RNA sequence: GCCUCAGUAGCUCAGCUGGUUAGAGCACUUGACUGUUAAUCAAGGGGUCCUAGGUUCGAAUCCUAGCUGGGGCGCCA
């Protein structure tokens, strides 16, 4: 009985299987045929590497047919594991039989050569078979695991916050409407759509954040996190925006802004450490072909403390810097992308910008004693912009109510949220991590559409 | 939403100051080759030059509009 093995199994244990007969299945990455023998590189997605299969006239069945095998075909190989330490790969499979499971005709779009990212995006259903996307999506999966592991090791409760929400008061951008009404069934009152006739009896949207629900759970379970998809209907056309993306949103009771900054820093470092330890080959590939010095950059992050500046200090640094901006930095005003880039450059790594002017931040952020700023911070990183937005939440009922009024937030809709401040309200804080942006930072890939399996952006919902 | 660049073979791109039959490398097909590593060598097939108008004797090339994609800005994670 021969053993059916994955590429990963074979790479990890080929020594133990020397001279044994094995069976493996996978897709042809490259094929080099010669007169009396040929070489096929096979990958099955279980790890980054390919395995070289050798076939020979007289040794392998159907030799003449095998020469026609093309890139992309799915094959099953049965043969002997041969150790080849003197060659550029430690072992190969000397094939006894090769069976074509699924042929790949000559118009297979992927070739054994470099393709542009734009081209591969149009072939998202096939791009997982390329080196780059094998690396990126293996790491994406590892990173997901690393996040769950980090929070579970700290006894956080994982909460599945709702995807459909009736709240649209968070001001976090345009929302996608969820409705079962059709032009035929829609009822109208005075020319307007009658939302009472809709599925939920009211206007509903896809969530832009699970934060508010996480706050409720934090005041029952102390430390919680959500990790799931969020949706923004904003017509943003940039390398760091997608219409559907994932966020990690922890929320901790009895924690202030410093506590939550420490938590986010610990988490960022822990998940980077996890990926460095578990995706050595993938990271080496990315370091070589995608971003030179990537591994060193990440190792530095893990080994150093993140910088912290207040928004006020940041503006002063920018104003004093010998740097011309399209929009001059201004006290009390928001930081433009060019300012963020300059700050990150100034500190040479991730930096927390804290204590933002209250008028440019959300209503739920806790008002500082100066009555001018809020206890909020953004974590800026080179290449992926803002990856974490954190704040201490306003736990004082009267202050929150006042802030909601000032910022025009509907009190009825968020009555439950306000009510949390009446029953055992405690100081609490949380942050949101843009998962896909974090993945960009870790892989060095500069476009969010290339770290999401099937990305959705304005005017693009293919696959 | 605004600004900007691009769209020519399956892919990457050249041709673009208008002028015979639109080119190259890779891929593909056929053949050569006794250990290849994006193998190499030879021959061959392959094009609505993004779409629609316009200018012109003549448009891949110039003009206008649109579509698609990249980059920048705004918004944000």
Coordinates of C-alpha atoms (C1' of nucleotides) in Angstrom, one line a residue:
Chain A
X1 CA 0.0 0.0 0.0
X2 CA 1.5 3.3 -1.1
X3 CA 1.1 6.4 1.0
X4 CA -1.0 9.3 -0.4
X5 CA 0.9 12.4 0.6
X6 CA 0.6 16.2 0.3
X7 CA 3.5 18.4 -0.9
X8 CA 3.8 19.7 2.7
X9 CA 4.1 16.1 4.1
X10 CA 6.8 15.3 1.6
X11 CA 8.8 18.4 2.1
X12 CA 8.7 17.9 5.9
X13 CA 9.4 14.2 6.0
X14 CA 11.1 13.2 2.8
X15 CA 14.1 11.8 4.7
X16 CA 11.9 9.2 6.3
X17 CA 10.4 8.2 3.0
X18 CA 13.6 7.8 1.0
X19 CA 13.3 5.0 -1.6
X20 CA 9.6 4.5 -0.6
X21 CA 6.8 4.5 -3.1
X22 CA 4.4 7.5 -2.6
X23 CA 1.3 9.0 -4.3
X24 CA 0.8 12.7 -4.6
X25 CA -1.7 14.9 -6.3
X26 CA -1.4 18.5 -7.4
X27 CA -1.3 21.1 -10.2
X28 CA 1.5 21.5 -12.7
X29 CA 3.5 24.7 -12.2
X30 CA 6.1 24.0 -14.8
X31 CA 7.0 21.3 -17.2
X32 CA 10.4 20.8 -19.0
X33 CA 10.3 17.9 -21.5
X34 CA 13.4 16.4 -23.1
X35 CA 13.9 13.5 -25.4
X36 CA 14.0 10.6 -23.0
X37 CA 12.9 12.2 -19.8
X38 CA 11.2 15.3 -18.4
X39 CA 10.7 17.3 -15.3
X40 CA 7.4 18.5 -13.8
X41 CA 7.1 20.9 -10.9
X42 CA 4.0 20.1 -8.9
X43 CA 2.3 22.3 -6.2
X44 CA -0.8 21.4 -4.2
X45 CA -1.3 24.5 -2.2
X46 CA -0.5 22.8 1.1
X47 CA 2.8 24.7 1.3
X48 CA 4.7 27.2 -0.7
X49 CA 7.1 24.9 -2.4
X50 CA 6.8 22.7 -5.5
X51 CA 8.1 19.1 -5.8
X52 CA 10.0 18.1 -8.9
X53 CA 8.7 15.0 -10.5
X54 CA 11.0 13.2 -12.9
X55 CA 9.7 10.8 -15.6
X56 CA 11.7 8.6 -18.0
X57 CA 11.2 6.6 -21.1
X58 CA 11.1 2.9 -20.1
X59 CA 10.5 3.7 -16.4
X60 CA 7.3 5.7 -16.5
X61 CA 4.1 4.4 -18.1
X62 CA 2.7 6.3 -21.1
X63 CA 5.9 8.2 -21.6
X64 CA 4.8 9.7 -25.0
X65 CA 1.6 11.1 -23.6
X66 CA 3.2 12.6 -20.6
X67 CA 5.3 14.9 -22.7
X68 CA 2.0 16.8 -23.6
X69 CA 1.2 17.7 -20.0
X70 CA 0.8 21.5 -19.7
X71 CA 1.0 24.1 -17.0
X72 CA -2.1 24.1 -14.9
X73 CA -3.1 20.5 -15.4
X74 CA -4.0 18.4 -12.3
X75 CA -2.1 15.2 -12.0
X76 CA -1.6 12.2 -9.7
X77 CA 1.9 10.9 -9.5
X78 CA 3.0 7.5 -8.1
X79 CA 6.7 7.0 -7.7
X80 CA 9.7 6.7 -5.5
X81 CA 11.1 9.3 -3.2
X82 CA 14.7 9.9 -4.3
X83 CA 17.1 12.0 -2.2
X84 CA 19.1 14.4 -4.3
X85 CA 21.2 16.4 -1.9
X86 CA 23.7 17.3 -4.6
X87 CA 21.0 19.1 -6.7
X88 CA 19.2 22.3 -6.2
X89 CA 16.3 20.5 -4.4
X90 CA 16.8 18.0 -1.6
X91 CA 14.6 15.3 -3.1
X92 CA 12.4 14.5 -6.1
X93 CA 9.8 11.9 -7.1
X94 CA 10.9 9.4 -9.7
X95 CA 7.5 8.6 -11.4
X96 CA 6.3 5.2 -12.1
X97 CA 2.9 6.4 -13.2
X98 CA 1.5 9.8 -13.9
X99 CA -2.3 10.2 -14.3
X100 CA -3.9 13.3 -15.6
X101 CA -6.8 14.1 -13.4
X102 CA -7.8 17.3 -15.1
X103 CA -6.2 18.5 -18.3
X104 CA -5.4 22.2 -18.9
X105 CA -5.7 23.3 -22.5
X106 CA -3.2 25.5 -24.2
X107 CA -5.1 28.7 -23.4
X108 CA -4.4 28.4 -19.6
X109 CA -3.8 32.0 -18.7
X110 CA -1.0 31.5 -16.1
X111 CA 2.4 30.9 -17.4
X112 CA 5.7 30.1 -15.7
X113 CA 6.7 33.8 -15.7
X114 CA 5.9 37.1 -14.1
X115 CA 2.4 38.4 -14.5
X116 CA 1.2 41.9 -13.6
X117 CA -0.9 42.2 -10.4
X118 CA -3.6 43.8 -12.6
X119 CA -3.8 40.8 -14.9
X120 CA -4.0 38.4 -12.0
X121 CA -6.8 40.4 -10.4
X122 CA -8.8 39.8 -13.5
X123 CA -8.1 36.0 -13.0
X124 CA -8.8 36.0 -9.3
X125 CA -10.2 32.4 -9.6
X126 CA -6.8 31.2 -10.7
X127 CA -4.3 33.5 -9.0
X128 CA -4.1 31.3 -5.9
X129 CA -2.0 29.1 -8.1
X130 CA 0.8 31.6 -8.3
X131 CA 3.8 32.0 -6.0
X132 CA 2.8 35.4 -4.8
X133 CA -0.8 34.5 -4.0
X134 CA 0.1 31.2 -2.5
X135 CA 2.3 33.1 0.0
X136 CA -0.2 35.9 0.6
X137 CA -3.3 33.7 1.2
X138 CA -1.3 31.2 3.4
X139 CA -0.2 34.1 5.5
X140 CA -3.7 35.5 5.6
X141 CA -5.0 32.3 7.0
X142 CA -2.1 32.1 9.6
X143 CA -2.8 35.7 10.6
X144 CA -6.4 34.9 11.3
X145 CA -5.4 32.1 13.5
X146 CA -2.8 34.2 15.2
X147 CA -5.4 36.8 16.1
X148 CA -7.8 34.2 17.7
X149 CA -4.9 32.7 19.5
X150 CA -3.7 36.0 20.9
X151 CA -7.1 36.9 22.3
X152 CA -7.9 33.5 23.6
X153 CA -4.5 33.3 25.4
X154 CA -5.7 36.5 27.3
X155 CA -9.2 35.1 28.0
X156 CA -11.1 37.4 25.6
X157 CA -14.5 36.3 24.6
X158 CA -15.1 36.1 20.9
X159 CA -18.4 37.7 19.9
X160 CA -20.1 37.4 16.6
X161 CA -21.4 40.9 16.1
X162 CA -24.3 41.3 13.7
X163 CA -23.7 41.8 10.0
X164 CA -27.1 43.4 9.5
X165 CA -27.9 46.5 11.5
X166 CA -30.6 49.1 11.8
X167 CA -28.1 51.6 13.1
X168 CA -26.7 54.1 10.6
X169 CA -25.6 56.7 13.2
X170 CA -22.0 55.9 13.5
X171 CA -20.7 58.3 10.9
X172 CA -18.2 55.8 9.7
X173 CA -19.1 56.3 6.1
X174 CA -21.7 55.3 3.6
X175 CA -23.6 52.1 4.2
X176 CA -25.0 49.4 2.0
X177 CA -28.8 49.1 2.3
X178 CA -30.3 45.7 3.1
X179 CA -33.8 45.2 1.8
X180 CA -36.2 42.6 0.4
X181 CA -38.3 45.3 -1.2
X182 CA -38.4 45.3 -5.0
X183 CA -39.7 47.9 -7.4
X184 CA -42.9 45.7 -7.7
X185 CA -43.5 45.2 -3.9
X186 CA -42.3 48.5 -2.7
X187 CA -45.0 50.5 -0.9
X188 CA -44.9 54.2 -0.9
X189 CA -46.1 56.8 1.5
X190 CA -46.0 60.4 0.3
X191 CA -43.5 59.5 -2.4
X192 CA -41.1 57.9 0.1
X193 CA -40.3 54.2 0.5
X194 CA -42.3 52.7 3.4
X195 CA -39.6 51.0 5.4
X196 CA -42.3 49.4 7.7
X197 CA -43.1 47.1 4.9
X198 CA -39.6 45.9 4.5
X199 CA -38.3 42.6 6.0
X200 CA -37.3 44.0 9.4
X201 CA -40.0 46.6 9.5
X202 CA -37.3 49.4 9.3
X203 CA -34.4 50.6 7.4
X204 CA -31.5 48.2 7.6
X205 CA -27.9 48.2 6.4
X206 CA -24.7 46.1 6.4
X207 CA -22.6 46.9 9.4
X208 CA -19.7 49.3 9.3
X209 CA -18.4 48.2 12.7
X210 CA -19.2 45.8 15.5
X211 CA -18.0 48.2 18.1
X212 CA -21.2 49.3 19.7
X213 CA -22.3 45.7 20.3
X214 CA -18.9 44.8 21.5
X215 CA -19.2 47.6 24.1
X216 CA -22.4 46.0 25.4
X217 CA -20.7 42.6 25.7
X218 CA -17.5 44.1 27.3
X219 CA -19.8 45.2 30.1
X220 CA -20.9 41.7 30.6
X221 CA -17.8 39.6 29.8
X222 CA -15.1 42.2 30.6
X223 CA -12.8 41.6 27.6
X224 CA -14.3 40.7 24.2
X225 CA -13.4 40.9 20.6
X226 CA -15.2 40.7 17.3
X227 CA -13.5 39.5 14.1
X228 CA -15.5 39.6 10.9
X229 CA -16.5 41.4 7.7
X230 CA -17.5 45.0 7.6
X231 CA -18.9 47.0 4.7
X232 CA -18.5 50.5 3.4
X233 CA -20.3 51.9 0.4
X234 CA -17.8 54.7 0.0
X235 CA -16.6 55.3 -3.5
X236 CA -13.0 55.3 -2.4
X237 CA -10.6 54.4 -5.1
X238 CA -7.2 53.9 -3.4
X239 CA -4.9 51.0 -2.8
X240 CA -6.0 50.8 0.9
X241 CA -9.8 50.8 0.5
X242 CA -12.2 48.0 -0.2
X243 CA -16.0 47.9 0.0
X244 CA -15.9 44.6 2.0
X245 CA -13.1 44.1 4.5
X246 CA -12.4 42.5 7.9
X247 CA -11.9 44.2 11.2
X248 CA -10.7 43.0 14.6
X249 CA -12.4 45.0 17.3
X250 CA -11.5 44.2 20.9
X251 CA -13.3 46.0 23.7
X252 CA -12.2 45.9 27.4
X253 CA -14.0 47.1 30.5
X254 CA -12.1 48.9 33.2
X255 CA -9.4 49.9 30.7
X256 CA -8.3 53.4 29.7
X257 CA -6.6 54.6 26.5
X258 CA -3.1 53.6 27.8
X259 CA -4.3 50.1 28.5
X260 CA -5.8 49.7 25.1
X261 CA -2.7 51.1 23.3
X262 CA -0.6 48.6 25.2
X263 CA -3.0 45.9 24.1
X264 CA -2.9 46.9 20.5
X265 CA 0.9 47.1 20.5
X266 CA 1.1 43.7 22.1
X267 CA -1.3 42.2 19.6
X268 CA 0.5 43.7 16.6
X269 CA 3.8 42.3 17.8
X270 CA 2.4 38.9 18.7
X271 CA 0.7 38.3 15.4
X272 CA 3.8 39.5 13.5
X273 CA 5.9 37.1 15.6
X274 CA 3.5 34.3 14.8
X275 CA 3.7 34.8 11.1
X276 CA 7.5 35.1 11.1
X277 CA 7.7 31.8 13.0
X278 CA 5.1 29.9 10.9
X279 CA 5.6 31.2 7.4
X280 CA 9.3 31.2 7.0
X281 CA 9.4 30.3 3.3
X282 CA 6.5 32.5 2.3
X283 CA 8.2 35.4 4.1
X284 CA 11.5 34.7 2.5
X285 CA 9.8 34.8 -0.9
X286 CA 8.1 38.1 -0.1
X287 CA 11.3 39.6 1.3
X288 CA 13.1 38.7 -2.0
X289 CA 10.5 39.6 -4.6
X290 CA 7.9 42.0 -3.1
X291 CA 9.6 44.2 -0.5
X292 CA 13.3 44.1 0.1
X293 CA 14.1 44.1 3.8
X294 CA 10.6 43.1 4.8
X295 CA 11.6 40.6 7.4
X296 CA 14.1 43.0 9.0
X297 CA 11.4 45.6 9.1
X298 CA 9.0 43.3 10.9
X299 CA 11.7 42.0 13.3
X300 CA 12.5 45.6 14.2
X301 CA 8.8 46.3 14.9
X302 CA 8.6 43.3 17.2
X303 CA 11.8 44.3 19.1
X304 CA 11.1 48.0 19.6
X305 CA 8.5 50.2 21.4
X306 CA 6.0 52.1 19.3
X307 CA 6.3 55.8 19.3
X308 CA 3.7 58.0 20.9
X309 CA 2.8 61.6 20.2
X310 CA -0.2 63.7 20.9
X311 CA -2.0 65.2 17.9
X312 CA -0.8 68.6 19.1
X313 CA 2.9 67.5 19.2
X314 CA 2.5 65.8 15.8
X315 CA 1.3 69.0 14.2
X316 CA 4.2 70.9 15.8
X317 CA 6.7 68.3 14.5
X318 CA 5.2 68.6 11.0
X319 CA 5.2 72.4 11.1
X320 CA 8.8 72.5 12.2
X321 CA 9.9 69.9 9.7
X322 CA 11.8 70.9 6.6
X323 CA 9.0 69.6 4.3
X324 CA 6.5 71.3 2.1
X325 CA 2.9 70.1 2.1
X326 CA 0.1 70.6 -0.3
X327 CA -2.1 71.3 2.8
X328 CA -0.1 72.8 5.6
X329 CA -0.6 71.0 8.9
X330 CA -2.8 72.9 11.4
X331 CA -3.6 72.6 15.1
X332 CA -7.1 71.3 15.6
X333 CA -7.4 69.9 12.1
X334 CA -7.3 66.4 10.8
X335 CA -4.0 64.9 9.5
X336 CA -3.9 64.4 5.7
X337 CA -2.4 61.3 4.1
X338 CA 0.8 63.3 3.3
X339 CA 1.1 64.3 7.0
X340 CA 0.7 60.7 8.1
X341 CA 3.4 59.6 5.7
X342 CA 5.7 62.3 6.9
X343 CA 5.1 61.4 10.6
X344 CA 5.8 57.7 10.0
X345 CA 9.0 58.7 8.1
X346 CA 10.0 61.0 10.9
X347 CA 9.8 58.2 13.5
X348 CA 11.0 55.5 11.2
X349 CA 8.3 53.1 12.3
X350 CA 4.8 52.7 13.7
X351 CA 3.6 55.7 15.7
X352 CA 0.5 56.3 17.9
X353 CA -1.0 59.7 17.5
X354 CA -3.1 60.4 20.6
X355 CA -5.6 63.0 22.0
X356 CA -7.3 64.2 18.9
X357 CA -9.4 67.3 18.6
X358 CA -13.0 66.4 19.6
X359 CA -14.7 67.9 16.6
X360 CA -13.0 65.6 14.0
X361 CA -13.6 62.4 15.9
X362 CA -16.6 60.2 16.7
X363 CA -19.3 61.0 19.4
X364 CA -18.5 58.0 21.5
X365 CA -14.9 58.9 22.3
X366 CA -14.2 60.0 25.8
X367 CA -13.9 63.8 26.3
X368 CA -10.6 64.7 28.0
X369 CA -10.5 67.1 30.9
X370 CA -9.4 70.0 28.6
X371 CA -12.9 69.7 26.9
X372 CA -11.1 70.1 23.6
X373 CA -9.6 66.7 22.9
X374 CA -10.8 63.1 23.1
X375 CA -9.0 60.1 24.4
X376 CA -8.4 58.5 21.0
X377 CA -5.5 57.4 19.0
X378 CA -4.5 56.2 15.6
X379 CA -1.7 53.8 14.9
X380 CA 0.1 54.8 11.7
X381 CA 2.5 52.4 9.9
X382 CA 4.6 52.9 6.8
X383 CA 2.9 51.6 3.6
X384 CA -0.5 50.8 4.9
X385 CA -1.5 54.0 6.6
X386 CA -3.8 53.9 9.6
X387 CA -4.2 50.3 10.7
X388 CA -5.6 50.8 14.3
X389 CA -8.0 53.3 15.5
X390 CA -8.5 53.2 19.3
X391 CA -10.3 55.2 21.9
X392 CA -11.5 55.2 25.5
X393 CA -15.3 55.3 25.2
X394 CA -17.4 58.0 26.9
X395 CA -18.9 56.2 30.0
X396 CA -20.5 59.2 31.6
X397 CA -24.2 59.3 30.7
X398 CA -24.6 63.1 30.7
X399 CA -21.5 63.7 28.7
X400 CA -22.3 61.1 26.1
X401 CA -25.8 62.5 25.7
X402 CA -24.5 66.0 25.3
X403 CA -21.9 64.8 22.7
X404 CA -24.6 62.9 20.8
X405 CA -26.7 66.1 20.6
X406 CA -23.7 68.2 19.6
X407 CA -22.9 65.8 16.8
X408 CA -26.4 65.2 15.6
X409 CA -26.6 61.5 16.5
X410 CA -30.1 60.1 16.8
X411 CA -30.8 59.3 20.5
X412 CA -33.8 57.1 19.9
X413 CA -31.9 54.8 17.6
X414 CA -29.0 54.4 20.1
X415 CA -31.2 54.4 23.2
X416 CA -29.8 51.0 24.2
X417 CA -26.2 52.3 23.8
X418 CA -27.0 55.2 26.0
X419 CA -28.7 52.9 28.5
X420 CA -25.4 51.0 29.0
X421 CA -24.3 54.2 30.8
X422 CA -27.1 54.0 33.3
X423 CA -26.6 50.5 34.6
X424 CA -23.2 49.8 36.1
X425 CA -21.3 51.9 33.6
X426 CA -17.5 51.6 33.7
X427 CA -14.6 53.2 32.0
X428 CA -13.8 51.0 28.9
X429 CA -11.8 51.2 25.8
X430 CA -11.4 49.4 22.5
X431 CA -9.8 49.5 19.1
X432 CA -10.4 48.5 15.5
X433 CA -7.7 46.9 13.5
X434 CA -8.0 46.8 9.7
X435 CA -7.1 43.2 9.2
X436 CA -6.5 43.5 5.5
X437 CA -4.2 46.5 6.0
X438 CA -2.3 44.6 8.6
X439 CA -1.8 41.8 6.1
X440 CA -0.5 44.4 3.6
X441 CA 2.0 45.6 6.1
X442 CA 3.1 42.1 6.9
X443 CA 3.3 40.8 3.3
X444 CA 4.6 44.1 1.8
X445 CA 1.9 43.9 -0.8
X446 CA 0.9 47.5 -1.7
X447 CA -2.7 47.0 -2.9
X448 CA -5.5 45.8 -0.6
X449 CA -7.1 44.1 -3.7
X450 CA -4.2 41.7 -3.7
X451 CA -4.6 40.5 -0.1
X452 CA -8.3 39.8 -0.3
X453 CA -9.2 36.6 -2.1
X454 CA -12.1 38.1 -4.1
X455 CA -12.0 41.8 -3.5
X456 CA -15.0 44.1 -3.8
X457 CA -14.5 47.7 -4.7
X458 CA -16.7 50.3 -6.4
X459 CA -17.8 49.0 -9.9
X460 CA -16.1 45.7 -9.2
X461 CA -18.0 42.6 -7.8
X462 CA -16.7 39.9 -10.1
X463 CA -16.4 36.3 -9.0
Chain B
rG1 C1' -16.4 62.7 -6.4
rC2 C1' -11.9 65.4 -8.4
rC3 C1' -6.8 65.2 -10.9
rU4 C1' -3.5 62.2 -13.8
rC5 C1' -1.4 58.2 -16.8
rA6 C1' -2.6 54.0 -19.7
rG7 C1' -5.5 50.4 -23.0
rU8 C1' -1.7 47.0 -29.7
rA9 C1' -1.0 38.8 -30.1
rG10 C1' -2.8 34.5 -24.4
rC11 C1' 1.1 37.7 -21.2
rU12 C1' 4.8 41.8 -21.0
rC13 C1' 5.7 45.6 -24.2
rA14 C1' 7.8 48.3 -28.9
rG15 C1' 5.6 51.1 -32.9
rC16 C1' 2.4 56.8 -31.9
rU17 C1' 6.4 64.0 -35.3
rG18 C1' -0.3 60.2 -39.9
rG19 C1' 2.0 56.8 -45.3
rU20 C1' 3.1 49.7 -48.4
rU21 C1' 1.6 43.3 -46.0
rA22 C1' 1.4 45.9 -37.4
rG23 C1' 6.7 43.9 -34.6
rA24 C1' 9.8 41.5 -30.4
rG25 C1' 10.4 38.4 -26.1
rC26 C1' 7.7 34.8 -23.4
rA27 C1' 3.4 31.4 -23.9
rC28 C1' 1.2 27.9 -27.6
rU29 C1' 1.9 24.0 -31.8
rU30 C1' 5.7 20.8 -34.3
rG31 C1' 10.7 19.1 -34.2
rA32 C1' 15.8 18.7 -31.9
rC33 C1' 18.3 17.6 -27.3
rU34 C1' 20.8 11.8 -21.8
rG35 C1' 19.5 16.1 -15.5
rU36 C1' 16.3 20.4 -16.6
rU37 C1' 15.3 24.6 -12.7
rA38 C1' 11.1 30.9 -15.8
rA39 C1' 15.9 24.9 -19.5
rU40 C1' 18.0 25.7 -24.4
rC41 C1' 17.9 25.6 -30.0
rA42 C1' 14.9 25.7 -34.8
rA43 C1' 10.4 26.4 -37.5
rG44 C1' 5.2 27.6 -37.4
rG45 C1' 0.2 29.4 -36.1
rG46 C1' -1.9 33.6 -33.7
rG47 C1' -4.3 40.7 -34.0
rU48 C1' -12.3 44.0 -34.1
rC49 C1' -4.4 48.0 -32.4
rC50 C1' -10.6 49.2 -25.8
rU51 C1' -15.6 51.2 -28.0
rA52 C1' -18.3 55.0 -30.7
rG53 C1' -18.0 59.3 -33.5
rG54 C1' -14.8 63.0 -36.0
rU55 C1' -10.5 65.3 -39.0
rU56 C1' -7.9 63.4 -43.5
rC57 C1' -6.7 61.0 -50.0
rG58 C1' -5.1 57.8 -45.9
rA59 C1' -5.6 56.8 -38.6
rA60 C1' -2.8 51.9 -34.0
rU61 C1' -0.8 57.0 -34.5
rC62 C1' -4.4 63.4 -34.4
rC63 C1' -9.3 65.3 -32.0
rU64 C1' -14.0 64.4 -28.9
rA65 C1' -17.0 61.4 -25.8
rG66 C1' -17.5 56.9 -23.2
rC67 C1' -15.8 52.2 -20.9
rU68 C1' -12.0 49.6 -18.2
rG69 C1' -7.5 49.6 -15.3
rG70 C1' -3.2 52.0 -12.6
rG71 C1' -1.5 56.1 -9.6
rG72 C1' -2.5 60.7 -6.6
rC73 C1' -6.3 63.5 -3.6
rG74 C1' -10.7 63.4 -0.4
rC75 C1' -13.3 59.8 3.0
rC76 C1' -11.8 56.0 6.3
rA77 C1' -9.9 50.6 8.6

